[in-house]
């Protein structure tokens, strides 16, 4: 979900648009927000500011900036954005996309909007080499994204082979426990431990296997779990 803050009194006035794409890491979120606000204060102290922050849960791998930040795009198309400010280019466009940077740059070029990131510096719309350099950065980010995705998938497979639970949330009827001395301090390995609801879940699956009524089974399980309803997907 996109949130907007510090909206300029005159929405058509040329202003600085601050972009932060937050992740599940709250420290990274705070760092990004602090970075873009400081960049705006240091380099554009006289410009009004409009903040476009994406809340956790918005996938950057399945949507483009045009879908994630429609209010930002609409402001650019009104000619109201003097500069788009982000911590780095990868916070604006996806590493997997080969054309998203070109589309964003073309839009900013059309409406005389600069892009300024803490990492890469100023990208001016009248700089003939800026689009190419940005494209090469995006290509590099795409390679890094692929390598990161591969490392994460490989580590998940490794943990499964060792009998660890690789996901963030435990299935119904189980809790997770960290395994001492495994993984890293930030991402330790976990194992599943049956909790007090495990017998009710096991009974539900046995009844499913016996082809009893789905609705009756889910009603009984919901009652055992203290929930109003239970879907098959939650199991």
mmCIF file of N, CA, C and O in Angstrom, residues 140-175:
data_model
loop_
_atom_site.group_PDB
_atom_site.id
_atom_site.type_symbol
_atom_site.label_atom_id
_atom_site.label_comp_id
_atom_site.label_asym_id
_atom_site.label_seq_id
_atom_site.Cartn_x
_atom_site.Cartn_y
_atom_site.Cartn_z
ATOM 1 N N UNK A 140 23.070 -4.388 -13.957
ATOM 2 C CA UNK A 140 23.898 -4.911 -12.876
ATOM 3 C C UNK A 140 23.027 -5.334 -11.698
ATOM 4 O O UNK A 140 23.242 -6.399 -11.101
ATOM 5 N N UNK A 141 22.023 -4.515 -11.357
ATOM 6 C CA UNK A 141 21.116 -4.867 -10.264
ATOM 7 C C UNK A 141 20.361 -6.149 -10.568
ATOM 8 O O UNK A 141 20.088 -6.957 -9.673
ATOM 9 N N UNK A 142 20.020 -6.344 -11.867
ATOM 10 C CA UNK A 142 19.307 -7.560 -12.248
ATOM 11 C C UNK A 142 20.166 -8.781 -11.964
ATOM 12 O O UNK A 142 19.682 -9.800 -11.452
ATOM 13 N N UNK A 143 21.463 -8.684 -12.266
ATOM 14 C CA UNK A 143 22.356 -9.807 -11.969
ATOM 15 C C UNK A 143 22.466 -10.064 -10.480
ATOM 16 O O UNK A 143 22.461 -11.215 -10.030
ATOM 17 N N UNK A 144 22.532 -8.993 -9.700
ATOM 18 C CA UNK A 144 22.602 -9.142 -8.244
ATOM 19 C C UNK A 144 21.318 -9.753 -7.700
ATOM 20 O O UNK A 144 21.340 -10.581 -6.781
ATOM 21 N N UNK A 145 20.175 -9.344 -8.279
ATOM 22 C CA UNK A 145 18.895 -9.899 -7.853
ATOM 23 C C UNK A 145 18.835 -11.397 -8.121
ATOM 24 O O UNK A 145 18.384 -12.181 -7.276
ATOM 25 N N UNK A 146 19.301 -11.798 -9.300
ATOM 26 C CA UNK A 146 19.302 -13.220 -9.634
ATOM 27 C C UNK A 146 20.201 -14.015 -8.696
ATOM 28 O O UNK A 146 19.853 -15.109 -8.239
ATOM 29 N N UNK A 147 21.378 -13.457 -8.396
ATOM 30 C CA UNK A 147 22.303 -14.170 -7.500
ATOM 31 C C UNK A 147 21.720 -14.267 -6.089
ATOM 32 O O UNK A 147 21.841 -15.312 -5.435
ATOM 33 N N UNK A 148 21.085 -13.189 -5.629
ATOM 34 C CA UNK A 148 20.471 -13.213 -4.302
ATOM 35 C C UNK A 148 19.345 -14.232 -4.250
ATOM 36 O O UNK A 148 19.220 -14.996 -3.287
ATOM 37 N N UNK A 149 18.502 -14.243 -5.290
ATOM 38 C CA UNK A 149 17.406 -15.206 -5.356
ATOM 39 C C UNK A 149 17.933 -16.632 -5.334
ATOM 40 O O UNK A 149 17.387 -17.513 -4.653
ATOM 41 N N UNK A 150 19.020 -16.875 -6.077
ATOM 42 C CA UNK A 150 19.620 -18.209 -6.105
ATOM 43 C C UNK A 150 20.161 -18.602 -4.732
ATOM 44 O O UNK A 150 19.960 -19.746 -4.277
ATOM 45 N N UNK A 151 20.834 -17.653 -4.062
ATOM 46 C CA UNK A 151 21.391 -17.958 -2.733
ATOM 47 C C UNK A 151 20.282 -18.276 -1.736
ATOM 48 O O UNK A 151 20.399 -19.210 -0.930
ATOM 49 N N UNK A 152 19.199 -17.508 -1.781
ATOM 50 C CA UNK A 152 18.094 -17.735 -0.850
ATOM 51 C C UNK A 152 17.457 -19.094 -1.097
ATOM 52 O O UNK A 152 17.180 -19.854 -0.161
ATOM 53 N N UNK A 153 17.218 -19.419 -2.387
ATOM 54 C CA UNK A 153 16.601 -20.709 -2.721
ATOM 55 C C UNK A 153 17.512 -21.869 -2.342
ATOM 56 O O UNK A 153 17.048 -22.899 -1.830
ATOM 57 N N UNK A 154 18.815 -21.714 -2.571
ATOM 58 C CA UNK A 154 19.760 -22.781 -2.227
ATOM 59 C C UNK A 154 19.805 -23.014 -0.719
ATOM 60 O O UNK A 154 19.842 -24.162 -0.253
ATOM 61 N N UNK A 155 19.799 -21.917 0.050
ATOM 62 C CA UNK A 155 19.816 -22.051 1.505
ATOM 63 C C UNK A 155 18.529 -22.678 2.012
ATOM 64 O O UNK A 155 18.554 -23.502 2.940
ATOM 65 N N UNK A 156 17.407 -22.349 1.383
ATOM 66 C CA UNK A 156 16.136 -22.944 1.796
ATOM 67 C C UNK A 156 16.141 -24.447 1.539
ATOM 68 O O UNK A 156 15.715 -25.236 2.390
ATOM 69 N N UNK A 157 16.651 -24.854 0.375
ATOM 70 C CA UNK A 157 16.725 -26.288 0.064
ATOM 71 C C UNK A 157 17.654 -27.014 1.036
ATOM 72 O O UNK A 157 17.376 -28.137 1.468
ATOM 73 N N UNK A 158 18.767 -26.344 1.382
ATOM 74 C CA UNK A 158 19.710 -26.953 2.318
ATOM 75 C C UNK A 158 19.049 -27.190 3.674
ATOM 76 O O UNK A 158 19.218 -28.261 4.286
ATOM 77 N N UNK A 159 18.304 -26.206 4.140
ATOM 78 C CA UNK A 159 17.655 -26.341 5.449
ATOM 79 C C UNK A 159 16.597 -27.436 5.430
ATOM 80 O O UNK A 159 16.421 -28.161 6.420
ATOM 81 N N UNK A 160 15.878 -27.552 4.323
ATOM 82 C CA UNK A 160 14.877 -28.612 4.211
ATOM 83 C C UNK A 160 15.550 -29.977 4.275
ATOM 84 O O UNK A 160 15.070 -30.891 4.962
ATOM 85 N N UNK A 161 16.686 -30.116 3.569
ATOM 86 C CA UNK A 161 17.398 -31.399 3.597
ATOM 87 C C UNK A 161 17.843 -31.761 5.006
ATOM 88 O O UNK A 161 17.907 -32.939 5.368
ATOM 89 N N UNK A 162 18.191 -30.739 5.815
ATOM 90 C CA UNK A 162 18.656 -30.992 7.177
ATOM 91 C C UNK A 162 17.508 -31.148 8.167
ATOM 92 O O UNK A 162 17.739 -31.366 9.362
ATOM 93 N N UNK A 163 16.282 -31.031 7.674
ATOM 94 C CA UNK A 163 15.132 -31.220 8.543
ATOM 95 C C UNK A 163 14.657 -29.967 9.246
ATOM 96 O O UNK A 163 13.855 -30.054 10.182
ATOM 97 N N UNK A 164 15.128 -28.804 8.813
ATOM 98 C CA UNK A 164 14.701 -27.540 9.417
ATOM 99 C C UNK A 164 13.492 -26.973 8.674
ATOM 100 O O UNK A 164 13.240 -27.304 7.511
ATOM 101 N N UNK A 165 12.759 -26.117 9.343
ATOM 102 C CA UNK A 165 11.610 -25.447 8.735
ATOM 103 C C UNK A 165 12.101 -24.142 8.086
ATOM 104 O O UNK A 165 12.625 -23.271 8.768
ATOM 105 N N UNK A 166 11.931 -23.965 6.765
ATOM 106 C CA UNK A 166 12.573 -22.837 6.078
ATOM 107 C C UNK A 166 11.710 -21.580 5.963
ATOM 108 O O UNK A 166 12.179 -20.561 5.479
ATOM 109 N N UNK A 167 10.458 -21.646 6.398
ATOM 110 C CA UNK A 167 9.542 -20.533 6.161
ATOM 111 C C UNK A 167 9.388 -19.651 7.408
ATOM 112 O O UNK A 167 9.765 -20.038 8.515
ATOM 113 N N UNK A 168 8.803 -18.483 7.206
ATOM 114 C CA UNK A 168 8.660 -17.529 8.310
ATOM 115 C C UNK A 168 7.618 -17.991 9.322
ATOM 116 O O UNK A 168 7.818 -17.881 10.535
ATOM 117 N N UNK A 169 6.486 -18.511 8.830
ATOM 118 C CA UNK A 169 5.381 -18.880 9.711
ATOM 119 C C UNK A 169 5.235 -20.392 9.809
ATOM 120 O O UNK A 169 5.429 -21.120 8.826
ATOM 121 N N UNK A 170 4.873 -20.850 10.981
ATOM 122 C CA UNK A 170 4.660 -22.280 11.195
ATOM 123 C C UNK A 170 3.251 -22.663 10.752
ATOM 124 O O UNK A 170 2.328 -21.849 10.810
ATOM 125 N N UNK A 171 3.046 -23.908 10.306
ATOM 126 C CA UNK A 171 1.692 -24.351 9.960
ATOM 127 C C UNK A 171 0.847 -24.496 11.219
ATOM 128 O O UNK A 171 1.376 -24.600 12.339
ATOM 129 N N UNK A 172 -0.455 -24.526 11.035
ATOM 130 C CA UNK A 172 -1.369 -24.675 12.159
ATOM 131 C C UNK A 172 -1.056 -25.971 12.920
ATOM 132 O O UNK A 172 -0.858 -27.024 12.318
ATOM 133 N N UNK A 173 -0.976 -25.857 14.236
ATOM 134 C CA UNK A 173 -0.673 -27.015 15.070
ATOM 135 C C UNK A 173 0.787 -27.118 15.466
ATOM 136 O O UNK A 173 1.171 -28.030 16.196
ATOM 137 N N UNK A 174 1.594 -26.161 14.989
ATOM 138 C CA UNK A 174 3.024 -26.177 15.301
ATOM 139 C C UNK A 174 3.505 -24.787 15.683
ATOM 140 O O UNK A 174 2.948 -23.768 15.266
ATOM 141 N N UNK A 175 4.561 -24.761 16.469
ATOM 142 C CA UNK A 175 5.335 -23.553 16.729
ATOM 143 C C UNK A 175 6.745 -23.799 16.182
ATOM 144 O O UNK A 175 7.092 -24.934 15.832
#
